[in-house]
Amino acid sequence: MKTLITGSAGFIGHALSTKFLDSGNPVVGIDNMNDYYDVNLKEARLKNLLQYPKFKFYSASLENKDDINDIFSSEKPEKVVNLDAQAGVRYSLINP
């Protein structure tokens, strides 16, 4: 069952994507790869996920409705797990 996972390069998104992929399920990952924290961590996680033949990645932001609609139209996921979030409570108070 194809699952779309937002925030797939984040800590939890990477772990869940890996779990699904290890079970033989295809995963479509979305992450905007922002630099709120060390982007090298996200890039290392993404590099690991890209080794799986059933993983496809899109660098996109959920704020871009056209990109998200295009991804859903082309990939047709059967499940969606939304883990995309802005980390850090203090940051969200400054930039809600």
Short mmCIF file of C-alpha atoms in Angstrom, two decimals:
data_model
loop_
_atom_site.label_atom_id
_atom_site.label_comp_id
_atom_site.label_asym_id
_atom_site.label_seq_id
_atom_site.Cartn_x
_atom_site.Cartn_y
_atom_site.Cartn_z
CA MET A 1 0.00 0.00 0.00
CA LYS A 2 1.57 3.29 -1.14
CA THR A 3 1.89 5.78 1.71
CA LEU A 4 2.69 9.47 1.41
CA ILE A 5 4.64 10.74 4.42
CA THR A 6 5.17 14.45 4.95
CA GLY A 7 8.23 15.48 6.94
CA SER A 8 9.97 12.35 5.70
CA ALA A 9 13.47 13.77 6.26
CA GLY A 10 12.70 14.64 9.87
CA PHE A 11 13.46 12.41 12.83
CA ILE A 12 10.05 10.72 13.14
CA GLY A 13 9.24 10.86 9.42
CA HIS A 14 12.49 9.10 8.56
CA ALA A 15 11.90 6.38 11.17
CA LEU A 16 8.35 5.74 9.94
CA SER A 17 9.39 5.78 6.27
CA THR A 18 12.12 3.25 7.02
CA LYS A 19 9.67 1.01 8.87
CA PHE A 20 7.22 1.03 5.94
CA LEU A 21 9.98 0.50 3.38
CA ASP A 22 11.51 -2.37 5.38
CA SER A 23 8.05 -3.98 5.28
CA GLY A 24 8.07 -3.76 1.47
CA ASN A 25 5.60 -0.89 1.20
CA PRO A 26 6.23 1.98 -1.23
CA VAL A 27 6.64 5.43 0.32
CA VAL A 28 6.34 8.88 -1.22
CA GLY A 29 8.20 11.37 0.95
CA ILE A 30 7.71 15.11 1.09
CA ASP A 31 9.90 17.54 3.01
CA ASN A 32 10.73 21.19 2.43
CA MET A 33 14.27 20.64 3.76
CA ASN A 34 14.25 23.97 5.63
CA ASP A 35 17.25 25.02 7.67
CA TYR A 36 15.55 25.52 11.04
CA TYR A 37 17.99 22.96 12.43
CA ASP A 38 21.11 21.46 10.84
CA VAL A 39 20.03 20.54 7.32
CA ASN A 40 22.88 18.00 7.19
CA LEU A 41 20.81 15.78 9.49
CA LYS A 42 17.89 15.88 7.04
CA GLU A 43 20.18 15.30 4.07
CA ALA A 44 21.74 12.24 5.75
CA ARG A 45 18.31 10.79 6.50
CA LEU A 46 17.15 11.48 2.96
CA LYS A 47 20.28 9.84 1.54
CA ASN A 48 19.44 6.73 3.55
CA LEU A 49 15.84 6.66 2.29
CA LEU A 50 16.87 7.17 -1.33
CA GLN A 51 18.68 3.82 -1.21
CA TYR A 52 15.28 2.11 -1.15
CA PRO A 53 13.92 1.42 -4.65
CA LYS A 54 10.35 1.91 -3.42
CA PHE A 55 11.02 5.42 -2.06
CA LYS A 56 10.26 8.53 -4.07
CA PHE A 57 11.02 12.01 -2.72
CA TYR A 58 9.62 15.46 -3.41
CA SER A 59 11.18 18.60 -2.01
CA ALA A 60 8.03 20.63 -1.46
CA SER A 61 6.22 22.69 1.12
CA LEU A 62 2.66 21.95 2.16
CA GLU A 63 2.04 25.68 1.77
CA ASN A 64 2.35 25.29 -2.01
CA LYS A 65 -1.07 23.95 -2.96
CA ASP A 66 -0.20 23.46 -6.64
CA ASP A 67 2.85 21.29 -5.86
CA ILE A 68 0.89 19.19 -3.38
CA ASN A 69 -2.00 18.72 -5.81
CA ASP A 70 0.46 17.64 -8.52
CA ILE A 71 2.10 15.11 -6.18
CA PHE A 72 -1.26 13.63 -5.17
CA SER A 73 -2.38 13.47 -8.82
CA SER A 74 0.75 11.72 -10.03
CA GLU A 75 1.42 9.42 -7.05
CA LYS A 76 -2.13 8.53 -5.97
CA PRO A 77 -1.22 7.48 -2.41
CA GLU A 78 -3.56 5.12 -0.60
CA LYS A 79 -2.60 6.48 2.84
CA VAL A 80 -1.22 9.78 4.12
CA VAL A 81 0.72 10.37 7.32
CA ASN A 82 1.20 14.07 8.00
CA LEU A 83 4.27 14.62 10.15
CA ASP A 84 5.23 17.93 8.58
CA ALA A 85 5.63 20.55 11.27
CA GLN A 86 7.75 23.50 12.28
CA ALA A 87 9.92 22.35 15.15
CA GLY A 88 10.31 24.60 18.15
CA VAL A 89 7.64 26.24 20.28
CA ARG A 90 9.49 29.55 20.58
CA TYR A 91 9.75 29.90 16.80
CA SER A 92 6.02 29.32 16.41
CA LEU A 93 5.28 32.16 18.81
CA ILE A 94 7.34 34.55 16.68
CA ASN A 95 6.16 33.17 13.30
CA PRO A 96 2.73 31.58 13.82
#
